[in-house]
Amino acid sequence: MAKPPKANSPITEHLAYLLAQANREINRQLEMRLSKEGVPVEQWRILKVLSDGNGHSMGELADAVLLNHPTLTKMVDRMVSDALVYRVQDPKDRRKVLMFVSDRGKALSKRLNSLAVSQEEHIVENYGDKSTNELKRLLESLIDSSN
Amino acid sequence: MAKPPKANSPITEHLAYLLAQANREINRQLEMRLSKEGVPVEQWRILKVLSDGNGHSMGELADAVLLNHPTLTKMVDRMVSDALVYRVQDPKDRRKVLMFVSDRGKALSKRLNSLAVSQEEHIVENYGDKSTNELKRLLESLIDSSN
DNA sequence: TGGAAAATATTGAATATTCAACAATTGAAG
DNA sequence: CTTCAATTGTTGAATATTCAATATTTTCCA
């Protein structure tokens, strides 16, 4: 009854492939929307995570926004130049750096969130309410089961 | 009843984020398995698609393996060096190049497929038969609805 | 306590990807 | 037919990512 793909079955039957394909497509759509603000998807994630107002260490942030540490460091460098975020040394643990969002970053984050929400509304329109929620539920549980 | 995330809801409620996260995790697992053969995930895809024995043009192949054209060109260059695949000019349309898999490539493809299938079996064990199939179904239909 | 090991973030070199321009071929319209 | 636009694939420069090494601070434990 369980059917992982056979060795000779098409690649489109592999979960890993379907995930990559769906992610690529949805990400591209989001990227196009966010390009209105000239910002890559990763910066939306960073600003959104930081928008809880709390300081987040680089490591914590890297996990949350799905980036490797060095990649995040360099992207944050750019965002600091653009005055969207700033670094503060963590007084409790001076190895750590706490990231905060600036007012300018908050304002941009709001505009980006509108674009992201409107994308998801667009998906829900075409794909359906039920499917969307069910897919989200399954993805969450896949992620949980992978830890 | 439809609930796209609100502007202030956590990023983990966005479909785009959940897809990226799940894809990242599953892809990393697959990458680790394939590292036994010293091959990146994209080469597994290329070999698998070409393993139908037919010639595939670069454009066709790029779509199928989820790579941009220049990236594919350069990866194929490496695979040609490794004697895994080879190029043939399409006689019907001399703008095109048809890609074929070599015997060496076929042999490698078999080994890679075993690794990929075993990964998916492992997922099915933890995540369940029903969830896996349901997730695949939903991903396919999301992809369809996005064209 | 003292010193080795672990954790955290950054850096620089090596590698990979992307963007824009190009070359070659085909299709299509006058 | 002939010329102009569209398609296909590659290239080189610019950009981004990754890997390994480093610096700093903290934790552990002998």
Coordinates of C-alpha atoms (C1' of nucleotides) in Angstrom, one line a residue:
Chain A
M1 CA 0.0 0.0 0.0
A2 CA 2.8 2.4 0.8
K3 CA 4.3 3.5 -2.5
P4 CA 7.6 5.3 -2.5
P5 CA 8.5 5.7 -6.2
K6 CA 10.2 2.8 -8.0
A7 CA 13.7 3.4 -9.3
N8 CA 12.3 3.8 -12.8
S9 CA 9.3 6.0 -12.1
P10 CA 9.4 9.5 -13.3
I11 CA 11.0 12.2 -11.1
T12 CA 7.7 13.9 -10.7
E13 CA 6.6 11.2 -8.4
H14 CA 9.3 12.0 -5.8
L15 CA 8.3 14.0 -2.9
A16 CA 11.6 15.8 -2.9
Y17 CA 11.0 16.9 -6.5
L18 CA 7.5 18.0 -5.9
L19 CA 8.5 20.1 -3.0
A20 CA 11.3 21.7 -4.9
Q21 CA 9.0 22.5 -7.9
A22 CA 6.2 23.9 -5.8
N23 CA 8.6 26.0 -3.7
R24 CA 10.3 27.3 -6.8
E25 CA 7.0 28.4 -8.4
I26 CA 5.6 30.0 -5.3
N27 CA 8.8 31.6 -4.4
R28 CA 9.1 33.1 -7.9
Q29 CA 5.6 34.6 -7.6
L30 CA 6.5 36.1 -4.2
E31 CA 9.8 37.4 -5.6
M32 CA 7.9 39.2 -8.4
R33 CA 5.6 40.9 -5.9
L34 CA 8.3 42.0 -3.6
S35 CA 10.4 43.3 -6.5
K36 CA 8.0 46.3 -6.3
E37 CA 10.0 47.2 -3.2
G38 CA 13.3 46.1 -4.7
V39 CA 13.8 43.6 -1.9
P40 CA 14.6 39.8 -2.0
V41 CA 12.4 37.3 -0.3
E42 CA 15.0 36.7 2.4
Q43 CA 14.9 40.3 3.5
W44 CA 11.1 40.1 3.9
R45 CA 11.7 37.1 6.1
I46 CA 14.3 38.9 8.2
L47 CA 12.2 42.0 8.6
K48 CA 9.2 39.9 9.5
V49 CA 11.0 37.9 12.2
L50 CA 12.5 41.0 13.7
S51 CA 9.2 42.8 13.7
D52 CA 8.3 41.2 16.9
G53 CA 10.4 43.9 18.4
N54 CA 12.7 41.5 20.3
G55 CA 16.3 41.2 19.7
H56 CA 17.3 38.0 17.8
S57 CA 20.8 36.6 17.7
M58 CA 22.4 35.9 14.4
G59 CA 22.2 32.1 14.9
E60 CA 18.5 32.2 15.9
L61 CA 17.8 34.5 13.0
A62 CA 19.6 32.3 10.5
D63 CA 17.5 29.3 11.5
A64 CA 14.3 31.3 11.4
V65 CA 14.9 32.7 7.9
L66 CA 16.4 29.6 6.4
L67 CA 19.8 31.0 5.6
N68 CA 23.3 29.8 6.5
H69 CA 25.2 31.9 8.9
P70 CA 27.7 33.5 6.5
T71 CA 25.0 34.3 4.0
L72 CA 23.0 36.0 6.7
T73 CA 25.9 38.0 8.0
K74 CA 26.5 39.4 4.5
M75 CA 22.8 40.1 3.9
V76 CA 22.5 41.8 7.2
D77 CA 25.5 44.0 6.3
R78 CA 23.6 45.3 3.4
M79 CA 20.5 45.9 5.4
V80 CA 22.5 47.8 8.0
S81 CA 23.8 50.0 5.2
D82 CA 20.3 50.6 4.1
A83 CA 19.4 51.4 7.7
L84 CA 16.7 48.7 7.9
V85 CA 18.2 46.9 10.9
Y86 CA 20.9 47.4 13.4
R87 CA 23.2 45.3 15.6
V88 CA 23.6 45.4 19.3
Q89 CA 26.0 43.3 21.3
D90 CA 24.2 41.0 23.7
P91 CA 25.1 42.2 27.2
K92 CA 24.2 38.7 28.7
D93 CA 26.5 36.9 26.3
R94 CA 29.1 38.9 24.5
R95 CA 29.6 36.3 21.8
K96 CA 26.2 37.1 20.5
V97 CA 24.9 40.0 18.5
L98 CA 21.3 41.0 18.8
M99 CA 19.5 42.2 15.7
F100 CA 16.8 44.8 15.8
V101 CA 14.6 46.4 13.2
S102 CA 14.7 50.2 12.7
D103 CA 11.7 52.4 12.1
R104 CA 12.5 52.5 8.5
G105 CA 12.7 48.7 8.5
K106 CA 9.3 48.5 10.3
A107 CA 7.7 50.7 7.7
L108 CA 9.2 48.6 4.8
S109 CA 8.1 45.4 6.6
K110 CA 4.5 46.6 6.6
R111 CA 4.5 47.2 2.9
L112 CA 6.2 43.9 2.3
N113 CA 3.7 42.1 4.4
S114 CA 0.8 43.5 2.4
L115 CA 2.4 42.2 -0.7
A116 CA 3.0 38.8 0.8
V117 CA -0.6 38.5 2.2
S118 CA -2.0 39.5 -1.2
Q119 CA 0.0 36.8 -2.8
E120 CA -1.4 34.3 -0.5
E121 CA -4.9 35.5 -1.1
H122 CA -4.2 35.1 -4.8
I123 CA -3.2 31.5 -4.2
V124 CA -6.2 30.8 -2.1
E125 CA -8.4 32.1 -4.9
N126 CA -7.0 29.7 -7.5
Y127 CA -6.2 26.8 -5.3
G128 CA -9.0 26.9 -2.8
D129 CA -9.4 27.5 0.9
K130 CA -9.6 23.9 1.9
S131 CA -6.6 22.8 -0.1
T132 CA -4.4 25.6 1.1
N133 CA -5.2 24.9 4.8
E134 CA -4.8 21.2 4.3
L135 CA -1.5 21.7 2.5
K136 CA -0.2 23.9 5.3
R137 CA -1.2 21.4 7.9
L138 CA 0.6 18.6 6.1
L139 CA 3.8 20.7 5.6
E140 CA 3.9 21.6 9.2
S141 CA 3.6 18.0 10.2
L142 CA 6.2 16.9 7.7
I143 CA 8.6 19.4 9.2
D144 CA 7.9 18.2 12.7
S145 CA 8.4 14.6 11.7
S146 CA 11.8 15.5 10.3
N147 CA 13.4 16.6 13.6
Chain B
M1 CA -13.5 31.2 6.5
A2 CA -10.5 31.6 4.1
K3 CA -7.6 32.6 6.2
P4 CA -4.5 33.9 4.5
P5 CA -2.2 35.1 7.2
K6 CA -2.8 38.6 8.7
A7 CA 0.0 41.1 8.3
N8 CA 1.1 40.5 11.9
S9 CA 0.9 36.8 12.0
P10 CA 4.1 34.8 12.3
I11 CA 6.0 33.9 9.2
T12 CA 5.4 30.2 9.9
E13 CA 1.8 30.7 8.8
H14 CA 2.7 31.6 5.3
L15 CA 2.5 28.9 2.7
A16 CA 5.5 30.3 0.9
Y17 CA 7.6 29.9 4.1
L18 CA 6.3 26.5 4.9
L19 CA 7.2 25.3 1.4
A20 CA 10.7 26.8 1.7
Q21 CA 11.3 25.2 5.1
A22 CA 10.0 21.8 4.1
N23 CA 11.9 21.9 0.8
R24 CA 15.1 22.9 2.6
E25 CA 14.8 20.1 5.1
I26 CA 14.0 17.3 2.6
N27 CA 16.5 18.6 0.2
R28 CA 19.2 18.6 2.8
Q29 CA 18.4 15.0 3.7
L30 CA 18.6 13.9 0.1
E31 CA 21.8 15.8 -0.4
M32 CA 23.4 13.9 2.5
R33 CA 22.4 10.6 1.0
L34 CA 23.6 11.5 -2.5
S35 CA 26.9 12.7 -1.1
K36 CA 27.8 9.0 -0.8
E37 CA 28.3 9.3 -4.6
G38 CA 29.7 12.8 -4.5
V39 CA 26.9 14.2 -6.6
P40 CA 24.6 17.2 -6.1
V41 CA 20.8 16.8 -6.1
E42 CA 20.6 18.5 -9.5
Q43 CA 22.8 15.9 -11.1
W44 CA 20.5 13.2 -9.9
R45 CA 17.6 15.0 -11.5
I46 CA 19.4 15.5 -14.8
L47 CA 20.5 11.8 -14.9
K48 CA 17.0 10.7 -14.0
V49 CA 15.3 12.8 -16.7
L50 CA 17.7 11.7 -19.3
S51 CA 17.4 8.0 -18.3
D52 CA 14.3 7.7 -20.4
G53 CA 16.9 7.2 -23.2
N54 CA 15.4 10.0 -25.3
G55 CA 17.4 13.1 -26.3
H56 CA 16.3 16.2 -24.4
S57 CA 17.1 19.8 -25.5
M58 CA 18.7 22.0 -23.0
G59 CA 15.6 24.2 -22.6
E60 CA 13.4 21.2 -22.0
L61 CA 15.9 19.8 -19.5
A62 CA 16.3 23.1 -17.7
D63 CA 12.5 23.2 -17.1
A64 CA 12.4 19.6 -16.0
V65 CA 15.3 19.8 -13.5
L66 CA 14.3 23.3 -12.1
L67 CA 17.5 25.1 -13.2
N68 CA 18.1 28.3 -15.1
H69 CA 19.6 27.8 -18.6
P70 CA 23.1 29.2 -17.8
T71 CA 23.3 27.2 -14.6
L72 CA 22.3 24.0 -16.5
T73 CA 24.9 24.7 -19.3
K74 CA 27.7 24.9 -16.8
M75 CA 26.6 21.9 -14.8
V76 CA 26.3 19.9 -18.0
D77 CA 29.8 21.0 -18.9
R78 CA 31.0 19.3 -15.8
M79 CA 29.0 16.2 -16.4
V80 CA 30.3 16.0 -19.9
S81 CA 33.9 16.2 -18.5
D82 CA 32.9 13.3 -16.1
A83 CA 31.6 11.4 -19.1
L84 CA 28.1 11.1 -17.6
V85 CA 26.2 12.7 -20.4
Y86 CA 27.0 13.9 -24.0
R87 CA 25.7 16.5 -26.4
V88 CA 24.4 15.9 -29.9
Q89 CA 23.3 18.6 -32.2
D90 CA 19.6 18.2 -33.1
P91 CA 19.4 17.5 -36.8
K92 CA 15.8 18.7 -37.1
D93 CA 16.6 22.1 -35.5
R94 CA 20.3 23.0 -35.4
R95 CA 19.8 25.6 -32.8
K96 CA 19.1 22.9 -30.3
V97 CA 21.4 20.5 -28.5
L98 CA 20.1 17.1 -27.5
M99 CA 21.4 15.7 -24.3
F100 CA 21.9 12.0 -23.8
V101 CA 23.1 9.9 -20.9
S102 CA 26.1 7.7 -21.3
D103 CA 26.5 4.1 -20.0
R104 CA 28.5 5.5 -17.1
G105 CA 25.8 8.0 -16.4
K106 CA 23.1 5.2 -16.5
A107 CA 25.1 3.2 -14.0
L108 CA 25.4 6.1 -11.7
S109 CA 21.8 7.0 -12.1
K110 CA 20.8 3.6 -10.9
R111 CA 22.8 4.0 -7.7
L112 CA 21.4 7.5 -7.2
N113 CA 17.9 6.3 -7.6
S114 CA 18.4 3.6 -4.9
L115 CA 19.5 6.3 -2.6
A116 CA 16.6 8.6 -3.4
V117 CA 14.1 5.8 -3.1
S118 CA 15.5 4.8 0.2
Q119 CA 15.2 8.4 1.4
E120 CA 11.6 8.5 0.5
E121 CA 11.0 5.2 2.2
H122 CA 12.5 6.7 5.3
I123 CA 10.2 9.7 5.1
V124 CA 7.2 7.4 4.7
E125 CA 8.2 5.5 7.8
N126 CA 8.2 8.6 10.0
Y127 CA 5.5 10.6 8.3
G128 CA 3.1 7.9 7.3
D129 CA 1.8 6.5 4.1
K130 CA -1.4 8.4 4.0
S131 CA 0.2 11.8 4.7
T132 CA 2.9 11.3 2.1
N133 CA 0.4 10.5 -0.6
E134 CA -1.9 13.2 0.4
L135 CA 0.9 15.8 0.5
K136 CA 2.1 14.7 -3.0
R137 CA -1.4 15.0 -4.3
L138 CA -1.8 18.5 -2.9
L139 CA 1.5 19.6 -4.2
E140 CA 0.7 18.4 -7.7
S141 CA -2.5 20.3 -7.7
L142 CA -0.9 23.4 -6.3
I143 CA 1.6 23.3 -9.2
D144 CA -1.2 22.8 -11.7
S145 CA -3.2 25.7 -10.3
S146 CA -0.1 27.9 -10.7
N147 CA 0.1 27.8 -14.5
Chain C
dT1 C1' 41.1 28.7 39.5
dG2 C1' 43.1 27.5 34.9
dG3 C1' 42.9 25.9 30.8
dA4 C1' 40.8 23.1 27.2
dA5 C1' 36.5 22.6 24.6
dA6 C1' 32.3 24.6 22.8
dA7 C1' 29.5 28.3 21.0
dT8 C1' 29.0 32.5 18.3
dA9 C1' 29.7 35.5 14.6
dT10 C1' 32.6 37.2 10.9
dT11 C1' 36.0 37.0 7.1
dG12 C1' 38.4 35.8 2.8
dA13 C1' 39.1 32.6 -0.8
dA14 C1' 36.9 29.3 -3.7
dT15 C1' 32.9 28.1 -6.0
dA16 C1' 28.4 28.8 -8.0
dT17 C1' 24.7 31.4 -9.8
dT18 C1' 22.6 35.1 -12.3
dC19 C1' 22.2 38.9 -15.6
dA20 C1' 23.0 40.8 -19.9
dA21 C1' 25.0 40.4 -24.2
dC22 C1' 26.1 37.4 -28.0
dA23 C1' 26.0 33.9 -31.9
dA24 C1' 23.6 30.8 -34.6
dT25 C1' 19.5 29.1 -36.6
dT26 C1' 14.7 29.1 -37.7
dG27 C1' 10.2 31.2 -38.6
dA28 C1' 7.3 34.6 -40.6
dA29 C1' 5.8 38.6 -43.0
dG30 C1' 6.1 41.5 -46.7
Chain D
dC1 C1' 13.1 35.3 -51.8
dT2 C1' 14.8 38.3 -48.3
dT3 C1' 14.9 40.5 -44.3
dC4 C1' 13.5 41.0 -39.6
dA5 C1' 11.9 39.0 -35.4
dA6 C1' 11.9 35.1 -32.3
dT7 C1' 14.1 30.9 -30.4
dT8 C1' 17.9 28.4 -28.6
dG9 C1' 22.1 27.8 -26.2
dT10 C1' 26.5 29.7 -24.5
dT11 C1' 29.7 33.0 -22.6
dG12 C1' 31.8 36.5 -19.5
dA13 C1' 31.3 39.8 -15.9
dA14 C1' 29.0 40.9 -11.8
dT15 C1' 27.0 39.1 -7.8
dA16 C1' 26.0 35.7 -4.3
dT17 C1' 26.9 31.6 -1.6
dT18 C1' 29.6 28.3 0.7
dC19 C1' 33.6 26.3 3.0
dA20 C1' 37.3 26.6 6.0
dA21 C1' 39.8 29.3 9.1
dT22 C1' 39.7 32.9 12.6
dA23 C1' 38.6 35.8 16.7
dT24 C1' 36.1 36.3 20.8
dT25 C1' 33.6 34.8 24.6
dT26 C1' 31.6 31.4 27.5
dT27 C1' 31.2 26.8 29.6
dC28 C1' 32.9 22.9 31.6
dC29 C1' 35.6 20.2 34.6
dA30 C1' 39.8 18.5 36.6

